[in-house]
Amino acid sequence: MDLIAANLLPPEAQPPDSLHHDPSSIYSKWLNNLPGQVKERILPHLTDCDLSEQLSEVMVGPGVAIVAISNIISVFSGSTFWAIITFVLLVTLGLSTVIGIIQGIITPLQNTFSSLREHSGLLTVGVCVPMFLSSLLFVRPSGSYYVNLLDDYWTSLPLFFVVILETVAMAWIYGARRFLADLSIMLGRPISPVYRWLWCFLSPFVLLVLFLSALIHLFVKKITYLAWDSKSSDEVTRTYPSWAKVLLIALIILTILPVPAYFFYTFTEVTSASITHRRATVILKPEAKEGLPKAHLRLQVKQSLKKVNKMDK
């Protein structure tokens, strides 16, 4: 139509208005019924559409499994039934993932704040409703660009950070040798000690390299996305606006912040309890009066220590 408007093609090359109803059949019939001269002028401007080439562009990422399953069930007898079963499978997979995520949020909150255990229903609603309202952003026409922004640039950094801490906690705080012994007891057979060296050295090093590379990629390179250009009828690479990078950094900090915040909270609690224990021990020393029997003095010290231990608990 643009070529006709630019007088590069004659008006007879105008496609029918009903083309969008069934392009695969109407387009072929219209093109084959055109006069020979008009058809010869149109053909140089057409591009070949290869189905295998188009599928190769989408056969990346999580969509590979969906495309592969769709191609397989399309050749089955009763393909409509298998299509329904496939989408029921996808729904159950999504629900199981959501239930696991919600449980992973609610359980730590109830373990930390015991008063929330009495209102489990309200807590669940209080977690699900904000998550649902936030997810409405992704069903807008521009929602796919937000999904790509979070999927490509946001999820990797917090995941690497958490996995690095888990690896260090298991290998260096709890102890890789102790963890290896626990696995040997649970499995009922000895495990190669090479895993201990992998947990202690190789895994933290590789995870740290991946974390730093993702961090450098975020701050050094521009964050881009693929957008559909209606003029060229093709996908083009565009750069996210500057506020998108600010939003990305804020989300990363917000995701990582609870880990160091809880660490300093626990460290402060332990430090204050230790100082209280020391002060209580010092206060007990001058309480012993001259002339008191030794047995009575020992009893008084033991009773005071019991009180301090109760305060620490």
Tab-separated table of N, CA and C in Angstrom, residues 77-219:
chain	number	residue	atom	x	y	z
A	77	SER	N	-3.690	-37.282	16.447
A	77	SER	CA	-5.130	-37.371	16.232
A	77	SER	C	-5.837	-36.823	17.469
A	78	GLY	N	-6.849	-36.000	17.242
A	78	GLY	CA	-7.490	-35.322	18.359
A	78	GLY	C	-6.609	-34.242	18.928
A	79	SER	N	-6.024	-33.417	18.075
A	79	SER	CA	-5.062	-32.402	18.526
A	79	SER	C	-5.700	-31.360	19.445
A	80	THR	N	-7.017	-31.129	19.290
A	80	THR	CA	-7.688	-30.154	20.161
A	80	THR	C	-7.647	-30.613	21.612
A	81	PHE	N	-7.898	-31.905	21.831
A	81	PHE	CA	-7.843	-32.444	23.197
A	81	PHE	C	-6.443	-32.280	23.787
A	82	TRP	N	-5.417	-32.619	23.018
A	82	TRP	CA	-4.050	-32.507	23.528
A	82	TRP	C	-3.657	-31.047	23.740
A	83	ALA	N	-4.192	-30.144	22.930
A	83	ALA	CA	-3.920	-28.721	23.140
A	83	ALA	C	-4.490	-28.249	24.479
A	84	ILE	N	-5.717	-28.712	24.800
A	84	ILE	CA	-6.321	-28.352	26.099
A	84	ILE	C	-5.495	-28.923	27.242
A	85	ILE	N	-5.062	-30.180	27.117
A	85	ILE	CA	-4.237	-30.801	28.159
A	85	ILE	C	-2.928	-30.034	28.345
A	86	THR	N	-2.346	-29.579	27.233
A	86	THR	CA	-1.079	-28.843	27.309
A	86	THR	C	-1.253	-27.540	28.070
A	87	PHE	N	-2.331	-26.808	27.787
A	87	PHE	CA	-2.536	-25.541	28.478
A	87	PHE	C	-2.933	-25.746	29.938
A	88	VAL	N	-3.641	-26.838	30.236
A	88	VAL	CA	-3.897	-27.170	31.643
A	88	VAL	C	-2.581	-27.455	32.366
A	89	LEU	N	-1.660	-28.127	31.671
A	89	LEU	CA	-0.334	-28.373	32.238
A	89	LEU	C	0.376	-27.061	32.548
A	90	LEU	N	0.323	-26.107	31.621
A	90	LEU	CA	0.978	-24.817	31.845
A	90	LEU	C	0.354	-24.069	33.021
A	91	VAL	N	-0.984	-24.151	33.138
A	91	VAL	CA	-1.667	-23.471	34.250
A	91	VAL	C	-1.250	-24.079	35.594
A	92	THR	N	-1.218	-25.412	35.666
A	92	THR	CA	-0.830	-26.058	36.927
A	92	THR	C	0.629	-25.774	37.275
A	93	LEU	N	1.493	-25.712	36.260
A	93	LEU	CA	2.893	-25.357	36.522
A	93	LEU	C	2.995	-23.948	37.085
A	94	GLY	N	2.231	-23.023	36.493
A	94	GLY	CA	2.253	-21.649	36.999
A	94	GLY	C	1.713	-21.536	38.413
A	95	LEU	N	0.600	-22.250	38.689
A	95	LEU	CA	0.014	-22.200	40.031
A	95	LEU	C	0.954	-22.802	41.069
A	96	SER	N	1.602	-23.915	40.738
A	96	SER	CA	2.527	-24.525	41.695
A	96	SER	C	3.691	-23.595	41.996
A	97	THR	N	4.174	-22.877	40.989
A	97	THR	CA	5.263	-21.917	41.206
A	97	THR	C	4.804	-20.771	42.096
A	98	VAL	N	3.608	-20.257	41.822
A	98	VAL	CA	3.082	-19.140	42.617
A	98	VAL	C	2.871	-19.566	44.068
A	99	ILE	N	2.330	-20.778	44.280
A	99	ILE	CA	2.109	-21.261	45.644
A	99	ILE	C	3.429	-21.375	46.389
A	100	GLY	N	4.463	-21.880	45.718
A	100	GLY	CA	5.776	-21.968	46.355
A	100	GLY	C	6.335	-20.607	46.716
A	101	ILE	N	6.154	-19.615	45.831
A	101	ILE	CA	6.654	-18.264	46.115
A	101	ILE	C	5.899	-17.644	47.289
A	102	ILE	N	4.568	-17.778	47.290
A	102	ILE	CA	3.769	-17.206	48.382
A	102	ILE	C	4.131	-17.856	49.711
A	103	GLN	N	4.300	-19.179	49.703
A	103	GLN	CA	4.668	-19.878	50.936
A	103	GLN	C	6.048	-19.456	51.410
A	104	GLY	N	6.946	-19.191	50.468
A	104	GLY	CA	8.280	-18.728	50.831
A	104	GLY	C	8.289	-17.341	51.428
A	105	ILE	N	7.232	-16.555	51.204
A	105	ILE	CA	7.120	-15.225	51.809
A	105	ILE	C	6.406	-15.296	53.152
A	106	ILE	N	5.317	-16.075	53.203
A	106	ILE	CA	4.475	-16.106	54.407
A	106	ILE	C	5.174	-16.827	55.560
A	107	THR	N	5.805	-17.956	55.278
A	107	THR	CA	6.414	-18.748	56.351
A	107	THR	C	7.498	-17.989	57.104
A	108	PRO	N	8.468	-17.319	56.446
A	108	PRO	CA	9.457	-16.543	57.218
A	108	PRO	C	8.831	-15.413	58.019
A	109	LEU	N	7.777	-14.777	57.476
A	109	LEU	CA	7.121	-13.709	58.239
A	109	LEU	C	6.467	-14.251	59.508
A	110	GLN	N	5.824	-15.413	59.401
A	110	GLN	CA	5.194	-16.008	60.579
A	110	GLN	C	6.231	-16.505	61.580
A	111	ASN	N	7.365	-16.998	61.095
A	111	ASN	CA	8.414	-17.449	62.012
A	111	ASN	C	9.079	-16.276	62.717
A	112	THR	N	9.175	-15.137	62.048
A	112	THR	CA	9.800	-13.962	62.661
A	112	THR	C	8.844	-13.238	63.587
A	113	PHE	N	7.594	-13.077	63.151
A	113	PHE	CA	6.587	-12.378	63.955
A	113	PHE	C	5.496	-13.388	64.320
A	114	SER	N	5.566	-13.886	65.545
A	114	SER	CA	4.645	-14.946	65.972
A	114	SER	C	3.193	-14.487	65.989
A	115	SER	N	2.947	-13.181	66.107
A	115	SER	CA	1.563	-12.695	66.137
A	115	SER	C	0.852	-12.898	64.802
A	116	LEU	N	1.616	-13.022	63.714
A	116	LEU	CA	1.003	-13.220	62.398
A	116	LEU	C	0.450	-14.613	62.217
A	117	ARG	N	0.845	-15.562	63.055
A	117	ARG	CA	0.337	-16.926	62.924
A	117	ARG	C	-1.150	-17.000	63.227
A	118	GLU	N	-1.653	-16.078	64.029
A	118	GLU	CA	-3.067	-16.088	64.372
A	118	GLU	C	-3.937	-15.561	63.229
A	119	HIS	N	-3.327	-14.872	62.262
A	119	HIS	CA	-4.089	-14.274	61.163
A	119	HIS	C	-3.474	-14.720	59.830
A	120	SER	N	-3.417	-16.013	59.609
A	120	SER	CA	-2.803	-16.538	58.382
A	120	SER	C	-3.582	-16.120	57.139
A	121	GLY	N	-4.907	-16.127	57.244
A	121	GLY	CA	-5.722	-15.742	56.093
A	121	GLY	C	-5.510	-14.299	55.686
A	122	LEU	N	-5.527	-13.391	56.664
A	122	LEU	CA	-5.304	-11.977	56.369
A	122	LEU	C	-3.902	-11.734	55.837
A	123	LEU	N	-2.925	-12.459	56.374
A	123	LEU	CA	-1.549	-12.313	55.891
A	123	LEU	C	-1.431	-12.758	54.442
A	124	THR	N	-2.089	-13.866	54.108
A	124	THR	CA	-2.050	-14.353	52.720
A	124	THR	C	-2.692	-13.351	51.771
A	125	VAL	N	-3.844	-12.807	52.179
A	125	VAL	CA	-4.511	-11.798	51.348
A	125	VAL	C	-3.647	-10.538	51.247
A	126	GLY	N	-3.032	-10.151	52.365
A	126	GLY	CA	-2.186	-8.958	52.360
A	126	GLY	C	-0.959	-9.091	51.481
A	127	VAL	N	-0.512	-10.312	51.236
A	127	VAL	CA	0.631	-10.543	50.343
A	127	VAL	C	0.163	-10.675	48.893
A	128	CYS	N	-0.952	-11.386	48.679
A	128	CYS	CA	-1.391	-11.679	47.309
A	128	CYS	C	-1.977	-10.450	46.613
A	129	VAL	N	-2.739	-9.625	47.328
A	129	VAL	CA	-3.394	-8.485	46.690
A	129	VAL	C	-2.378	-7.478	46.140
A	130	PRO	N	-1.366	-7.038	46.919
A	130	PRO	CA	-0.372	-6.136	46.316
A	130	PRO	C	0.378	-6.757	45.144
A	131	MET	N	0.666	-8.072	45.229
A	131	MET	CA	1.342	-8.727	44.114
A	131	MET	C	0.454	-8.743	42.872
A	132	PHE	N	-0.849	-8.977	43.064
A	132	PHE	CA	-1.776	-8.977	41.929
A	132	PHE	C	-1.877	-7.587	41.311
A	133	LEU	N	-1.996	-6.560	42.142
A	133	LEU	CA	-2.102	-5.193	41.625
A	133	LEU	C	-0.819	-4.786	40.896
A	134	SER	N	0.328	-5.227	41.413
A	134	SER	CA	1.587	-4.900	40.742
A	134	SER	C	1.708	-5.617	39.403
A	135	SER	N	1.148	-6.834	39.311
A	135	SER	CA	1.258	-7.594	38.066
A	135	SER	C	0.399	-7.019	36.950
A	136	LEU	N	-0.564	-6.149	37.285
A	136	LEU	CA	-1.389	-5.539	36.234
A	136	LEU	C	-0.562	-4.678	35.295
A	137	LEU	N	0.611	-4.239	35.764
A	137	LEU	CA	1.492	-3.456	34.900
A	137	LEU	C	1.943	-4.255	33.679
A	138	PHE	N	2.060	-5.573	33.829
A	138	PHE	CA	2.607	-6.397	32.762
A	138	PHE	C	1.560	-6.826	31.726
A	139	VAL	N	0.283	-6.522	31.955
A	139	VAL	CA	-0.744	-6.867	30.972
A	139	VAL	C	-1.103	-5.671	30.095
A	140	ARG	N	-0.431	-4.551	30.304
A	140	ARG	CA	-0.624	-3.390	29.440
A	140	ARG	C	0.043	-3.654	28.087
A	141	PRO	N	-0.262	-2.839	27.066
A	141	PRO	CA	0.390	-3.046	25.763
A	141	PRO	C	1.914	-3.006	25.837
A	142	SER	N	2.464	-2.214	26.752
A	142	SER	CA	3.926	-2.150	26.908
A	142	SER	C	4.434	-3.105	27.975
A	143	GLY	N	3.584	-4.008	28.438
A	143	GLY	CA	3.983	-4.889	29.528
A	143	GLY	C	5.119	-5.829	29.170
A	144	SER	N	5.167	-6.263	27.904
A	144	SER	CA	6.229	-7.196	27.503
A	144	SER	C	7.601	-6.563	27.640
A	145	TYR	N	7.703	-5.233	27.450
A	145	TYR	CA	8.992	-4.567	27.579
A	145	TYR	C	9.440	-4.536	29.042
A	146	TYR	N	8.488	-4.389	29.975
A	146	TYR	CA	8.827	-4.451	31.394
A	146	TYR	C	9.248	-5.865	31.785
A	147	VAL	N	8.579	-6.863	31.212
A	147	VAL	CA	8.953	-8.246	31.491
A	147	VAL	C	10.383	-8.512	31.020
A	148	ASN	N	10.714	-8.063	29.816
A	148	ASN	CA	12.071	-8.249	29.302
A	148	ASN	C	13.097	-7.491	30.132
A	149	LEU	N	12.728	-6.294	30.600
A	149	LEU	CA	13.650	-5.520	31.435
A	149	LEU	C	13.987	-6.269	32.721
A	150	LEU	N	12.966	-6.813	33.385
A	150	LEU	CA	13.196	-7.531	34.635
A	150	LEU	C	13.863	-8.879	34.391
A	151	ASP	N	13.451	-9.558	33.327
A	151	ASP	CA	13.972	-10.895	33.068
A	151	ASP	C	15.428	-10.863	32.616
A	152	ASP	N	15.791	-9.876	31.810
A	152	ASP	CA	17.144	-9.823	31.245
A	152	ASP	C	18.156	-9.167	32.159
A	153	TYR	N	17.732	-8.201	32.992
A	153	TYR	CA	18.706	-7.395	33.725
A	153	TYR	C	18.503	-7.416	35.246
A	154	TRP	N	17.311	-7.750	35.723
A	154	TRP	CA	17.065	-7.634	37.160
A	154	TRP	C	17.290	-8.943	37.901
A	155	THR	N	16.767	-10.045	37.385
A	155	THR	CA	16.741	-11.294	38.153
A	155	THR	C	18.132	-11.876	38.384
A	156	SER	N	19.060	-11.683	37.462
A	156	SER	CA	20.359	-12.353	37.567
A	156	SER	C	21.167	-11.868	38.763
A	157	LEU	N	21.237	-10.566	38.990
A	157	LEU	CA	22.087	-10.033	40.065
A	157	LEU	C	21.624	-10.475	41.456
A	158	PRO	N	20.344	-10.298	41.837
A	158	PRO	CA	19.938	-10.793	43.165
A	158	PRO	C	20.109	-12.299	43.328
A	159	LEU	N	19.846	-13.070	42.261
A	159	LEU	CA	20.003	-14.523	42.362
A	159	LEU	C	21.465	-14.899	42.588
A	160	PHE	N	22.381	-14.290	41.853
A	160	PHE	CA	23.800	-14.563	42.047
A	160	PHE	C	24.231	-14.171	43.464
A	161	PHE	N	23.732	-13.040	43.950
A	161	PHE	CA	24.099	-12.567	45.291
A	161	PHE	C	23.637	-13.557	46.355
A	162	VAL	N	22.386	-14.012	46.254
A	162	VAL	CA	21.846	-14.944	47.246
A	162	VAL	C	22.560	-16.297	47.173
A	163	VAL	N	22.810	-16.779	45.962
A	163	VAL	CA	23.468	-18.082	45.816
A	163	VAL	C	24.909	-18.026	46.328
A	164	ILE	N	25.595	-16.905	46.126
A	164	ILE	CA	26.955	-16.757	46.659
A	164	ILE	C	26.942	-16.823	48.180
A	165	LEU	N	25.994	-16.121	48.808
A	165	LEU	CA	25.895	-16.171	50.265
A	165	LEU	C	25.551	-17.571	50.755
A	166	GLU	N	24.661	-18.260	50.056
A	166	GLU	CA	24.316	-19.627	50.455
A	166	GLU	C	25.532	-20.549	50.352
A	167	THR	N	26.303	-20.402	49.290
A	167	THR	CA	27.486	-21.241	49.106
A	167	THR	C	28.516	-20.976	50.191
A	168	VAL	N	28.764	-19.699	50.491
A	168	VAL	CA	29.737	-19.348	51.537
A	168	VAL	C	29.252	-19.832	52.896
A	169	ALA	N	27.958	-19.680	53.164
A	169	ALA	CA	27.418	-20.120	54.458
A	169	ALA	C	27.546	-21.625	54.623
A	170	MET	N	27.288	-22.365	53.551
A	170	MET	CA	27.384	-23.819	53.639
A	170	MET	C	28.831	-24.299	53.711
A	171	ALA	N	29.703	-23.708	52.886
A	171	ALA	CA	31.067	-24.216	52.769
A	171	ALA	C	31.999	-23.706	53.863
A	172	TRP	N	31.806	-22.451	54.308
A	172	TRP	CA	32.779	-21.848	55.217
A	172	TRP	C	32.239	-21.572	56.609
A	173	ILE	N	30.935	-21.458	56.756
A	173	ILE	CA	30.368	-21.188	58.090
A	173	ILE	C	29.879	-22.485	58.719
A	174	TYR	N	28.956	-23.162	58.038
A	174	TYR	CA	28.539	-24.477	58.535
A	174	TYR	C	29.657	-25.499	58.369
A	175	GLY	N	30.397	-25.402	57.293
A	175	GLY	CA	31.527	-26.288	57.055
A	175	GLY	C	31.228	-27.308	55.971
A	176	ALA	N	32.035	-27.283	54.900
A	176	ALA	CA	31.820	-28.231	53.812
A	176	ALA	C	32.070	-29.663	54.259
A	177	ARG	N	33.046	-29.849	55.165
A	177	ARG	CA	33.339	-31.204	55.647
A	177	ARG	C	32.153	-31.752	56.445
A	178	ARG	N	31.552	-30.907	57.262
A	178	ARG	CA	30.390	-31.344	58.046
A	178	ARG	C	29.198	-31.620	57.131
A	179	PHE	N	29.004	-30.765	56.118
A	179	PHE	CA	27.903	-30.964	55.179
A	179	PHE	C	28.106	-32.243	54.369
A	180	LEU	N	29.351	-32.532	54.016
A	180	LEU	CA	29.654	-33.762	53.282
A	180	LEU	C	29.367	-34.989	54.138
A	181	ALA	N	29.696	-34.888	55.447
A	181	ALA	CA	29.392	-35.997	56.352
A	181	ALA	C	27.882	-36.196	56.501
A	182	ASP	N	27.120	-35.094	56.551
A	182	ASP	CA	25.663	-35.200	56.637
A	182	ASP	C	25.093	-35.890	55.400
A	183	LEU	N	25.600	-35.528	54.222
A	183	LEU	CA	25.132	-36.176	52.996
A	183	LEU	C	25.477	-37.665	52.978
A	184	SER	N	26.667	-38.017	53.478
A	184	SER	CA	27.059	-39.428	53.515
A	184	SER	C	26.131	-40.227	54.422
A	185	ILE	N	25.729	-39.613	55.547
A	185	ILE	CA	24.812	-40.296	56.469
A	185	ILE	C	23.431	-40.449	55.834
A	186	MET	N	22.949	-39.408	55.143
A	186	MET	CA	21.615	-39.467	54.544
A	186	MET	C	21.572	-40.439	53.368
A	187	LEU	N	22.625	-40.463	52.551
A	187	LEU	CA	22.645	-41.348	51.386
A	187	LEU	C	23.084	-42.762	51.726
A	188	GLY	N	23.751	-42.932	52.861
A	188	GLY	CA	24.190	-44.254	53.271
A	188	GLY	C	25.412	-44.761	52.539
A	189	ARG	N	26.169	-43.864	51.922
A	189	ARG	CA	27.386	-44.271	51.216
A	189	ARG	C	28.354	-43.095	51.235
A	190	PRO	N	29.641	-43.355	51.137
A	190	PRO	CA	30.617	-42.256	51.142
A	190	PRO	C	30.562	-41.451	49.858
A	191	ILE	N	30.881	-40.180	49.973
A	191	ILE	CA	30.877	-39.263	48.836
A	191	ILE	C	32.303	-38.772	48.613
A	192	SER	N	32.663	-38.596	47.364
A	192	SER	CA	34.023	-38.179	47.020
A	192	SER	C	34.363	-36.841	47.680
A	193	PRO	N	35.524	-36.724	48.298
A	193	PRO	CA	35.902	-35.453	48.946
A	193	PRO	C	36.164	-34.329	47.966
A	194	VAL	N	36.180	-34.620	46.656
A	194	VAL	CA	36.417	-33.553	45.689
A	194	VAL	C	35.298	-32.519	45.727
A	195	TYR	N	34.088	-32.934	46.144
A	195	TYR	CA	32.980	-31.994	46.231
A	195	TYR	C	33.262	-30.911	47.266
A	196	ARG	N	33.990	-31.246	48.309
A	196	ARG	CA	34.308	-30.251	49.335
A	196	ARG	C	35.164	-29.131	48.753
A	197	TRP	N	36.129	-29.487	47.896
A	197	TRP	CA	36.962	-28.468	47.270
A	197	TRP	C	36.169	-27.658	46.245
A	198	LEU	N	35.239	-28.323	45.575
A	198	LEU	CA	34.405	-27.587	44.628
A	198	LEU	C	33.522	-26.585	45.353
A	199	TRP	N	32.922	-26.992	46.482
A	199	TRP	CA	32.060	-26.093	47.245
A	199	TRP	C	32.847	-24.937	47.849
A	200	CYS	N	34.047	-25.214	48.312
A	200	CYS	CA	34.822	-24.203	49.027
A	200	CYS	C	35.483	-23.193	48.093
A	201	PHE	N	35.933	-23.624	46.919
A	201	PHE	CA	36.766	-22.760	46.092
A	201	PHE	C	36.179	-22.502	44.705
A	202	LEU	N	35.882	-23.567	43.953
A	202	LEU	CA	35.482	-23.378	42.566
A	202	LEU	C	34.116	-22.701	42.450
A	203	SER	N	33.120	-23.200	43.181
A	203	SER	CA	31.769	-22.642	43.073
A	203	SER	C	31.708	-21.170	43.483
A	204	PRO	N	32.276	-20.757	44.633
A	204	PRO	CA	32.250	-19.317	44.957
A	204	PRO	C	32.975	-18.470	43.922
A	205	PHE	N	34.083	-18.981	43.384
A	205	PHE	CA	34.840	-18.203	42.396
A	205	PHE	C	34.031	-18.004	41.115
A	206	VAL	N	33.423	-19.080	40.603
A	206	VAL	CA	32.637	-18.982	39.370
A	206	VAL	C	31.427	-18.076	39.578
A	207	LEU	N	30.748	-18.228	40.709
A	207	LEU	CA	29.585	-17.384	40.988
A	207	LEU	C	29.980	-15.922	41.121
A	208	LEU	N	31.122	-15.659	41.736
A	208	LEU	CA	31.586	-14.279	41.881
A	208	LEU	C	31.925	-13.668	40.535
A	209	VAL	N	32.547	-14.443	39.653
A	209	VAL	CA	32.863	-13.952	38.303
A	209	VAL	C	31.579	-13.634	37.541
A	210	LEU	N	30.580	-14.517	37.634
A	210	LEU	CA	29.309	-14.273	36.956
A	210	LEU	C	28.607	-13.039	37.523
A	211	PHE	N	28.669	-12.876	38.840
A	211	PHE	CA	28.035	-11.716	39.473
A	211	PHE	C	28.706	-10.419	39.022
A	212	LEU	N	30.032	-10.389	38.992
A	212	LEU	CA	30.753	-9.187	38.574
A	212	LEU	C	30.531	-8.892	37.093
A	213	SER	N	30.490	-9.929	36.264
A	213	SER	CA	30.252	-9.707	34.835
A	213	SER	C	28.853	-9.133	34.588
A	214	ALA	N	27.856	-9.651	35.317
A	214	ALA	CA	26.499	-9.104	35.181
A	214	ALA	C	26.435	-7.667	35.686
A	215	LEU	N	27.173	-7.374	36.761
A	215	LEU	CA	27.197	-6.013	37.308
A	215	LEU	C	27.875	-5.052	36.338
A	216	ILE	N	28.995	-5.468	35.744
A	216	ILE	CA	29.693	-4.623	34.773
A	216	ILE	C	28.833	-4.412	33.527
A	217	HIS	N	28.164	-5.479	33.098
A	217	HIS	CA	27.290	-5.362	31.931
A	217	HIS	C	26.165	-4.372	32.186
A	218	LEU	N	25.671	-4.303	33.401
A	218	LEU	CA	24.578	-3.391	33.726
A	218	LEU	C	25.034	-1.943	33.720
A	219	PHE	N	26.220	-1.654	34.269
A	219	PHE	CA	26.645	-0.267	34.439
A	219	PHE	C	27.455	0.261	33.260
